[in-house]
Coordinates of C-alpha atoms in Angstrom, one line a residue:
X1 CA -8.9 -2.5 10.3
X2 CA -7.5 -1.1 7.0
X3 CA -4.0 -0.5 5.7
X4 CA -4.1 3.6 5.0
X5 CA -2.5 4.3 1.3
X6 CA -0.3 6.8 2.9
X7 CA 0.1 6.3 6.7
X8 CA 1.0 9.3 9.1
X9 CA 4.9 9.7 9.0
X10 CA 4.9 13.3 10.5
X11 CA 8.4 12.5 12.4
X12 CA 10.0 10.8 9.6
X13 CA 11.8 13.7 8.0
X14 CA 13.4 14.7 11.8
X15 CA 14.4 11.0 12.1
X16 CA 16.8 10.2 10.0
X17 CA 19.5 13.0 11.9
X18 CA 17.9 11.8 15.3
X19 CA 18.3 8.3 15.0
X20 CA 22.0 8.8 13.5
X21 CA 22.7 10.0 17.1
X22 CA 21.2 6.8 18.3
X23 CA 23.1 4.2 16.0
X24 CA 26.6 6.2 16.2
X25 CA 29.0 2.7 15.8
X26 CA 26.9 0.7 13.5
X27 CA 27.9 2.2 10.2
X28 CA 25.4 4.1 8.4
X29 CA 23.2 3.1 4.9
X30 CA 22.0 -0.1 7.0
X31 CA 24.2 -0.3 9.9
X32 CA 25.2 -3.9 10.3
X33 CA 23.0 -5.1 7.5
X34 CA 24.7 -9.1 7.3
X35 CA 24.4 -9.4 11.5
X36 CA 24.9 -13.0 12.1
X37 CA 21.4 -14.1 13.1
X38 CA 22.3 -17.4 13.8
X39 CA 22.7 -19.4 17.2
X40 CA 20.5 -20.7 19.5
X41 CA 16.8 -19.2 19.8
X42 CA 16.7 -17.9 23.4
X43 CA 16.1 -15.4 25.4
X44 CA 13.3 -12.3 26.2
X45 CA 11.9 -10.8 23.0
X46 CA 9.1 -7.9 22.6
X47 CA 7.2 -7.7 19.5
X48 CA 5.3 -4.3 18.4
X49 CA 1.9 -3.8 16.5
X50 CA 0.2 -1.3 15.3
X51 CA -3.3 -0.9 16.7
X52 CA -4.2 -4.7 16.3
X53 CA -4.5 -6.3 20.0
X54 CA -8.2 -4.9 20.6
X55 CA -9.5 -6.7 18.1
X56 CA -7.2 -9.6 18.1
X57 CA -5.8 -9.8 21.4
X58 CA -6.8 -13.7 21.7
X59 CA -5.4 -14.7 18.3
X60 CA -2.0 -13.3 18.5
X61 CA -1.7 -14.3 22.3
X62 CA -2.5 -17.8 20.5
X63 CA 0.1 -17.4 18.3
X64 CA 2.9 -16.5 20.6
X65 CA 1.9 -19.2 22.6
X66 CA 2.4 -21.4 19.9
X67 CA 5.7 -20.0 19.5
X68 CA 7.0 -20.0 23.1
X69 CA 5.9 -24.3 22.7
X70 CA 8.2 -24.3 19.8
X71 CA 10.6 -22.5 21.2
X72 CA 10.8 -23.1 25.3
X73 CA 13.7 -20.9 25.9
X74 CA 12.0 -17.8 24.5
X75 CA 10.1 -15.2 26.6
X76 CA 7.6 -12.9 23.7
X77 CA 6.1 -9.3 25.3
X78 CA 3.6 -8.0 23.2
X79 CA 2.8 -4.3 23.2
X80 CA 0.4 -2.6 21.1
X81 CA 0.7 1.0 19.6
X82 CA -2.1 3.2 18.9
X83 CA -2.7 4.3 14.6
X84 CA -2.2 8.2 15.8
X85 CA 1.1 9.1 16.5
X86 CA 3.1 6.2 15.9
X87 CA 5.7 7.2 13.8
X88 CA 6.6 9.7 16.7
X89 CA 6.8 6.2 18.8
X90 CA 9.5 4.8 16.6
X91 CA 11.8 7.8 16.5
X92 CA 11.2 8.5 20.3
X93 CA 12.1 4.9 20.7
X94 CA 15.0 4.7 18.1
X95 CA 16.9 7.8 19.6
X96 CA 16.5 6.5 23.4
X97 CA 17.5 3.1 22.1
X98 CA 14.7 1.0 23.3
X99 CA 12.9 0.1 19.9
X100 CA 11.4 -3.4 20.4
X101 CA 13.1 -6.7 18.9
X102 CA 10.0 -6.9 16.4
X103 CA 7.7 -4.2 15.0
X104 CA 5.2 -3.6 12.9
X105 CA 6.0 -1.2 10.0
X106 CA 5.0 0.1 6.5
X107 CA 7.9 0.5 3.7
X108 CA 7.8 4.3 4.9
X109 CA 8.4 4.3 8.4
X110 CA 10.8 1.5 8.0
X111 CA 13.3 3.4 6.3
X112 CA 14.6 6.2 7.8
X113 CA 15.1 3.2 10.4
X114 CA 17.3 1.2 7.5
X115 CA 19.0 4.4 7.2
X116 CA 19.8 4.9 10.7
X117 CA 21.2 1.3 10.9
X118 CA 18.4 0.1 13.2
X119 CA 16.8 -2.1 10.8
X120 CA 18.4 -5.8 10.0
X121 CA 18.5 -6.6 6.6
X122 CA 17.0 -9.6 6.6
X123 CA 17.7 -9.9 2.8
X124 CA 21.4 -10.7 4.1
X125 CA 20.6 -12.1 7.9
X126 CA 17.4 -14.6 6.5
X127 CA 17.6 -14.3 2.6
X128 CA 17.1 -18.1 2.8
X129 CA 13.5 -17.2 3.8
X130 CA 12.8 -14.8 0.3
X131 CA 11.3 -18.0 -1.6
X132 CA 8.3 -18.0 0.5
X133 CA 7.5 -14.5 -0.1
X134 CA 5.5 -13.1 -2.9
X135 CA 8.4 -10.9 -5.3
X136 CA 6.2 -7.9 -5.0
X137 CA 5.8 -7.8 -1.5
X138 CA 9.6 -9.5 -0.6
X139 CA 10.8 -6.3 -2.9
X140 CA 8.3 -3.6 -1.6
X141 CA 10.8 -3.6 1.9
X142 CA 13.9 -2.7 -1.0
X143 CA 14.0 1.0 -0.4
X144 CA 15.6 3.6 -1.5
X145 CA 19.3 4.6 -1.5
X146 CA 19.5 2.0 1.0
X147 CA 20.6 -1.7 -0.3
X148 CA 18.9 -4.8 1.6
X149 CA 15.6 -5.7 2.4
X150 CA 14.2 -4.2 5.7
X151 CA 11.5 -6.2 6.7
X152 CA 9.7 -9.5 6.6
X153 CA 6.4 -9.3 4.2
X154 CA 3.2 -9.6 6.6
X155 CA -0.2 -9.3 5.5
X156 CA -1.4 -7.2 2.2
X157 CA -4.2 -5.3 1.0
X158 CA -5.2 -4.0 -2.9
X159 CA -8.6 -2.6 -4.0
X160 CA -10.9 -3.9 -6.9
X161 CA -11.9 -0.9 -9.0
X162 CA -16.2 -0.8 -8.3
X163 CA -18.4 0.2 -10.9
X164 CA -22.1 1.2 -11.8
X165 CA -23.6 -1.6 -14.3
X166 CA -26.6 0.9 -14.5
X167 CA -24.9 4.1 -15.5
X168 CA -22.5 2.0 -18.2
X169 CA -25.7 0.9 -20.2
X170 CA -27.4 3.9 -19.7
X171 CA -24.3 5.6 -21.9
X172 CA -24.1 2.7 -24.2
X173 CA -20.8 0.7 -22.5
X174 CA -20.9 -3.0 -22.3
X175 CA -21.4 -3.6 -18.3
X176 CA -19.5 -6.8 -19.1
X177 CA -16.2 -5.4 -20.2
X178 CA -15.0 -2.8 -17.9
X179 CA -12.1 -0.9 -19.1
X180 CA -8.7 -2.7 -18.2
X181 CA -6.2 -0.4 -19.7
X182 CA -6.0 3.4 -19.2
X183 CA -6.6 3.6 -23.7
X184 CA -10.1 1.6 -22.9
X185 CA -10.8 3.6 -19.6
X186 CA -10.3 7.1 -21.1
X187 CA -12.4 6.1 -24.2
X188 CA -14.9 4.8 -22.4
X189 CA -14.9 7.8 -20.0
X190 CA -15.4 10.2 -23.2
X191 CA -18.3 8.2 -24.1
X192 CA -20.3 8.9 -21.1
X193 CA -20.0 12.0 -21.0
X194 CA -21.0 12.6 -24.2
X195 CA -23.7 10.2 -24.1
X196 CA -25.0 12.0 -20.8
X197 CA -24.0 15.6 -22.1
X198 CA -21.3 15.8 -19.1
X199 CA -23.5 14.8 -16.6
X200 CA -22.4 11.8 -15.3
X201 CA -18.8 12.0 -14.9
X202 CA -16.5 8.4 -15.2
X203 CA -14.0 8.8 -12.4
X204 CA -13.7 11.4 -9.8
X205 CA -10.4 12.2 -8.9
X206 CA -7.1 13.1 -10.4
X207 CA -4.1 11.2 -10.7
X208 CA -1.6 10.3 -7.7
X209 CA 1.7 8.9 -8.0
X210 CA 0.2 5.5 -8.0
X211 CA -1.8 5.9 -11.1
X212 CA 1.4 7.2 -12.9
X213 CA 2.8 3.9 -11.8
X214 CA 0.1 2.0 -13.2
X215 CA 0.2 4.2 -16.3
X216 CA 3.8 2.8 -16.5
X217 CA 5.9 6.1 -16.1
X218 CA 9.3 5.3 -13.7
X219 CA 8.6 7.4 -11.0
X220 CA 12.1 7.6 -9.4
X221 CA 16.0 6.9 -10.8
X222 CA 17.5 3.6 -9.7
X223 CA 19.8 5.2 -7.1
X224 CA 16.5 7.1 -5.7
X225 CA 17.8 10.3 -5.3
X226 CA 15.8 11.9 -8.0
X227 CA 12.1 12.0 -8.9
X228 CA 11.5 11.1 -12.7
X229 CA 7.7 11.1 -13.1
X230 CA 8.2 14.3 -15.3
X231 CA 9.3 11.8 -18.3
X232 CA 7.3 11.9 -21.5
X233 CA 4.8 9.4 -20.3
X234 CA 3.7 11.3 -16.8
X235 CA 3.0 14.1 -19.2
X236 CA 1.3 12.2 -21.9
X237 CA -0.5 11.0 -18.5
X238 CA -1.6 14.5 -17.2
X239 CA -2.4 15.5 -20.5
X240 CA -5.2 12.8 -21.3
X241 CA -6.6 13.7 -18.3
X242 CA -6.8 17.3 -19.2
X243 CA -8.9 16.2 -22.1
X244 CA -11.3 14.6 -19.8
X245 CA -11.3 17.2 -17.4
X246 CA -12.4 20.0 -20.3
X247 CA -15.0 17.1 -21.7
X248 CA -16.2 16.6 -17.8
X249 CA -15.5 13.1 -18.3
X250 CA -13.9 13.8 -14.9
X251 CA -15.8 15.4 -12.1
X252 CA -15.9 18.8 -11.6
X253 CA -14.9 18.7 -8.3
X254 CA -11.8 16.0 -8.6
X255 CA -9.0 18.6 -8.3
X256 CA -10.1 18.6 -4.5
X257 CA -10.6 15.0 -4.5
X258 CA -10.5 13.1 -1.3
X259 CA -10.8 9.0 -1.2
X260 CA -14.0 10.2 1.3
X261 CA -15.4 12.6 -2.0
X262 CA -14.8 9.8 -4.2
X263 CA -16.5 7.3 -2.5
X264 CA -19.3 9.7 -2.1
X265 CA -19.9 10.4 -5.5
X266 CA -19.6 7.1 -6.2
X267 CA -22.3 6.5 -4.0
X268 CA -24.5 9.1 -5.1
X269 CA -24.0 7.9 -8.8
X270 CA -22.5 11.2 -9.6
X271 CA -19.5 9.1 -11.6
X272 CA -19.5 5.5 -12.8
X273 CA -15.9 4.1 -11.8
X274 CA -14.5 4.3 -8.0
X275 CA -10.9 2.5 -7.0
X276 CA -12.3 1.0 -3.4
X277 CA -11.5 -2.2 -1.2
X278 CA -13.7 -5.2 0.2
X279 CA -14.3 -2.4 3.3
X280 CA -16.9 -0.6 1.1
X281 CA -19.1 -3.3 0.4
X282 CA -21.1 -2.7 3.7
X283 CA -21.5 0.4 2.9
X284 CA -23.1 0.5 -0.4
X285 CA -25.6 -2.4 0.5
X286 CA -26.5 -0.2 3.8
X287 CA -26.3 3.9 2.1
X288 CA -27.3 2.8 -1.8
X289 CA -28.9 -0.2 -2.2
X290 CA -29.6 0.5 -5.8
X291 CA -26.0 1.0 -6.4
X292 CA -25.2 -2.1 -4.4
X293 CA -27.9 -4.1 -6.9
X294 CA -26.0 -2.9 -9.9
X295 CA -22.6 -3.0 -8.7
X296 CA -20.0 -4.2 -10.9
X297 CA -16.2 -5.3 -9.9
X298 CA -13.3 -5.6 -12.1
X299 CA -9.6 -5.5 -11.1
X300 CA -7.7 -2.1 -11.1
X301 CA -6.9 -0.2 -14.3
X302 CA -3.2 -0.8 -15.7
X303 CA -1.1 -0.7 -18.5
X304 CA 1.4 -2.6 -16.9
X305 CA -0.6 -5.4 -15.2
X306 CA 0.4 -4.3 -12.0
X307 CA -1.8 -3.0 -9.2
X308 CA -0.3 -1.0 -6.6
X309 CA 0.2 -3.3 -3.1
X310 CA -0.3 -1.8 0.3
X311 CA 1.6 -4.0 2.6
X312 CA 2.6 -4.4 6.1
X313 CA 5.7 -6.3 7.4
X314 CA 8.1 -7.0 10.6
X315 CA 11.1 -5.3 10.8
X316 CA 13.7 -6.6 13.0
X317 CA 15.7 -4.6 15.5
X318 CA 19.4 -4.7 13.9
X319 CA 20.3 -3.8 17.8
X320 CA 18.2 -6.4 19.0
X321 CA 20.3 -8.7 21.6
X322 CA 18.4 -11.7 20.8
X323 CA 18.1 -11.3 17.2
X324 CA 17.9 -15.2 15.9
X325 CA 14.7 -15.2 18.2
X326 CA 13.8 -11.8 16.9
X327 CA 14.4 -13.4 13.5
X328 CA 13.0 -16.6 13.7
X329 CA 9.6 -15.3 15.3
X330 CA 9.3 -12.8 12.6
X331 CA 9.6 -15.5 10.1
X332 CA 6.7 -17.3 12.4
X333 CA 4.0 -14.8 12.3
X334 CA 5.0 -14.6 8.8
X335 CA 4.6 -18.0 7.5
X336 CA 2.2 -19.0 5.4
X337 CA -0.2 -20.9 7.9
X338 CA 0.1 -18.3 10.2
X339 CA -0.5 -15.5 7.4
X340 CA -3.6 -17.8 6.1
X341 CA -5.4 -18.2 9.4
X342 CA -5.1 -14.3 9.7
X343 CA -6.7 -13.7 6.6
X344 CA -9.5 -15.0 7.4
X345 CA -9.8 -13.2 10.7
X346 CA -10.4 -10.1 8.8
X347 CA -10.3 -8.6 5.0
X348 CA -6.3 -8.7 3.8
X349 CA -4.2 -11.2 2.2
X350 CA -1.3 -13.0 2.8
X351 CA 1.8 -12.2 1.3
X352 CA 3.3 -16.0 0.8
X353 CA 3.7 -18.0 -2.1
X354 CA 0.4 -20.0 -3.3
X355 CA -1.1 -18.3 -0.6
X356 CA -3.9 -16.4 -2.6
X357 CA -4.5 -19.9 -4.9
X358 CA -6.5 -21.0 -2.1
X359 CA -9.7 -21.8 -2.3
X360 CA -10.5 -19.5 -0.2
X361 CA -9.2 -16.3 -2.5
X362 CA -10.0 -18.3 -5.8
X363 CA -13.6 -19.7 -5.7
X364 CA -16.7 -17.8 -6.4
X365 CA -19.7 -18.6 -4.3
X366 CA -21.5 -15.7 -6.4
X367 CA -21.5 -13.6 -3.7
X368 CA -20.4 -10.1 -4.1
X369 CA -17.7 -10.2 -0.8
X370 CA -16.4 -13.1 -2.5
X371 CA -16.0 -11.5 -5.9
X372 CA -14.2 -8.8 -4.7
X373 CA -11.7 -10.7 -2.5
X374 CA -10.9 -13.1 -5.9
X375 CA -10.3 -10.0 -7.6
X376 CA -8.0 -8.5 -4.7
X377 CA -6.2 -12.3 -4.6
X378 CA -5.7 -12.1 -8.5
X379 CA -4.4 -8.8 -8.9
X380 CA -2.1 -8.8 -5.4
X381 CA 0.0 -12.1 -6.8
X382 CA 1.8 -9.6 -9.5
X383 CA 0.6 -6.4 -7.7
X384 CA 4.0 -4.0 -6.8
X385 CA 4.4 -1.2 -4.1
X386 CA 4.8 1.7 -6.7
X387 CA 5.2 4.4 -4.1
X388 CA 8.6 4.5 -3.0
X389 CA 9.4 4.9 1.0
X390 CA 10.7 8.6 0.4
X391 CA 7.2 9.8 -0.7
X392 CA 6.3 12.1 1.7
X393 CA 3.0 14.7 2.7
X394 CA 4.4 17.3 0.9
X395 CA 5.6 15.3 -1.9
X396 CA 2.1 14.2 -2.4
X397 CA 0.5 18.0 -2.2
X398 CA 3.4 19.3 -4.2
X399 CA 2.0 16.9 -7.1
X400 CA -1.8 17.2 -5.8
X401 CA -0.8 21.4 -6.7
X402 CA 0.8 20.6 -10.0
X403 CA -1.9 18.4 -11.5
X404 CA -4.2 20.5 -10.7
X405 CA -2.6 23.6 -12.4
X406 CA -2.2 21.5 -15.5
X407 CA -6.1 20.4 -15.6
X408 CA -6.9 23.9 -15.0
X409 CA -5.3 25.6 -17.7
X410 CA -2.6 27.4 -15.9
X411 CA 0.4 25.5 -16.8
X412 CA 1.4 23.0 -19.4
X413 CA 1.5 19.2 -18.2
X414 CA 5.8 19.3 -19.1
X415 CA 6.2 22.4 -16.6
X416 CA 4.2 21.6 -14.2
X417 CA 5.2 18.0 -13.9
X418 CA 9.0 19.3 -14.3
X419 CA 8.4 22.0 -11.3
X420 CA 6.9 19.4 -9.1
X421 CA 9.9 17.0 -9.5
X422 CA 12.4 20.0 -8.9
X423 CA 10.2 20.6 -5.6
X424 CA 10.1 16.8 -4.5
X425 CA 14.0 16.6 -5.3
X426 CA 14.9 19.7 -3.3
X427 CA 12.5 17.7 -0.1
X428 CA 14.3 14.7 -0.8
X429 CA 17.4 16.0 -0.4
X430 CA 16.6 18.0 2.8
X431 CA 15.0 14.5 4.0

């Protein structure tokens, strides 16, 4: 199981207008975002995930069990959603009215839901629950042009930036010190290719919207109904990777970069640095072994000291007709025991306070799989969702088309970065 960077929202710019329809007498911007959730914890709730019950069918029928004991008078259905085509799910199910009391959602697919008025702020409905919640992951359900906070934080997931120990030496870097800001990283990228006359390249792919987060450039206005990531830092950004491109201190081939490419060349020791997550592991000790024995792992590259955080939460159904039970088992699968036991079910991370200090996340056995989940648990306790809910496809290949323009010569950094933002705007506004 892995939480995708970007999932598949191919419905979400049709459902905003559909689900309108659907939540006509709520208000709009949030609907009825301070619902009384209060009262008595009763009645027949169903709670939605998201391609989860055929791996963990027994744990979370554990869990609701555990609830129903607490709570006698409750009733939980649970019904499982397949990855593919579950953004469709959600809008067929917000315009017919029949969304569940709980689901599983991602800051994206959650808000055209806020802005239909289908989502309950819990900010307002179960604020007194925030404290619990890591800020970073509490704020990534704050989305944009929408006030409130749209879902309960579930379970999280960051990657370690991997590197090759061998091919660091081999150019004269210190293995031990891995770049940590974006100064030390391009430097040292320079260096190597260089010192290996461009044939070993330091990263493979061009920047994303996360890595101008990282870099520290605001990405979008506070109101988010504009794009800023043309501001004088996203271009000194795209610029300084123009200078690597030209000194093939950044592969050849990263203008058609995929995270698949990138791993590969990674693998194949065709560049020395690779953003990955704890999934990979298996993979380098089984496809390069020799990588694998001189694998390095540091924490992401930032100027800001924060990584970007994938997360995962539980929206509640602002229609719901039970919604203190909706609430209060939201809360439950939330907790921190609950979130904990989970965790070590599979490769995320809770997203509750003291969580991650665990030994668990915090002591080194000297195992590699260890190593990386204390780096993930370091850098996910400050770590923020950078991409904001309104970042769709085409945003992405808009800026994907403008980079890549800039690296290549054909535009400056300043006009194609402002082009892009004009195009993301004008989708924005016909979102």
């Amino acid at each position: 199981m892995r939480i995708p960077n970007r999932p598949a929202v191919a419905a979400a710019v049709a459902l905003v207008s559909v689900l309108s329809l659907a939540a006509c007498g709520t208000g709009t911007g949030g609907g009825d975002p301070a619902a009384d959730a209060s009262g008595k914890v009763e009645g027949s709730i169903t709670f939605q995930t998201w391609n989860l019950k055929a791996s963990f069918g027994d744990y979370f029928n554990g869990l609701i069990a555990d609830f129903e004991k607490q709570h006698p008078d409750v009733d939980v259905k649970w019904v499982d959603q397949p990855a593919e085509g579950y953004a469709d799910k959600l809008s067929a199910d917000g315009a017919s009215g029949t969304l569940p009391d709980v689901v599983n959602v991602t800051p994206d697919l959650v808000h055209p839901l806020a802005r239909a008025g289908l989502a309950l702020d819990v900010g307002k409905a179960a604020g007194q629950y925030e404290k619990e919640y890591l800020s970073g992951a509490w704020k990534g359900f704050e989305l944009p042009g929408v006030e409130g906070v749209y879902a309960f934080p579930w379970y999280l997931n960051t990657g370690p930036t991997y590197y090759n120990k061998k091919l660091f030496a081999q150019a004269g870097l210190d293995a031990g010190k891995p770049p940590k800001s974006y100064d030390e990283l391009f430097g040292a990228a320079l260096t190597m290719a260089e010192k290996t006359d461009g044939r070993i390249a330091m990263l493979a792919g061009a920047p994303k919207l996360e890595d101008f987060g990282r870099y520290g450039v605001r990405l979008m206005n506070e109101e988010g109904t504009s794009f800023t990531f043309n501001e004088a830092k996203g271009v000194e950004l795209v610029q300084r990777y123009k200078e690597l491109y030209d000194a093939k201190a950044l592969d050849a081939q990263a203008l058609t970069s995929s995270p698949e490419k990138t791993l590969h060349k990674f693998l194949t020791g065709a560049v020395a640095m690779n953003p990955g997550s704890a999934y990979d592991l298996e993979n380098f000790r089984k496809q390069a072994p020799g990588l694998y024995q001189n694998l390095g792992i540091t924490e992401a590259v930032t100027n800001t000291g924060h990584n970007q955080m994938y997360l995962q939460g539980l929206m509640v159904n602002s229609q719901s007709r039970q919604k203190p039970a909706a609430v209060q088992f939201a809360h439950f699968i939330t907790n921190a025991e609950n979130q904990m036991s989970f965790a070590k079910q599979v490769t995320i991370f809770p997203s509750t306070r003291g969580s991650l200090d665990d030994p668990y996340f915090s002591k080194d056995d000297g195992t590699l799989g260890t190593q990386v989940r204390i780096a993930s648990a370091k850098s996910l306790k400050n770590a923020v969702n950078y991409v904001p809910a309104v970042y769709s496809e085409q945003m992405k290949a808009v800026l994907d088309v403008a980079v890549a323009k800039a690296l290549q010569g054909k535009q400056s950094p300043k006009d194609a970065l402002d082009d892009a933002v004009e195009e993301c705007d004008k989708l924005l506004r016909q979102g």
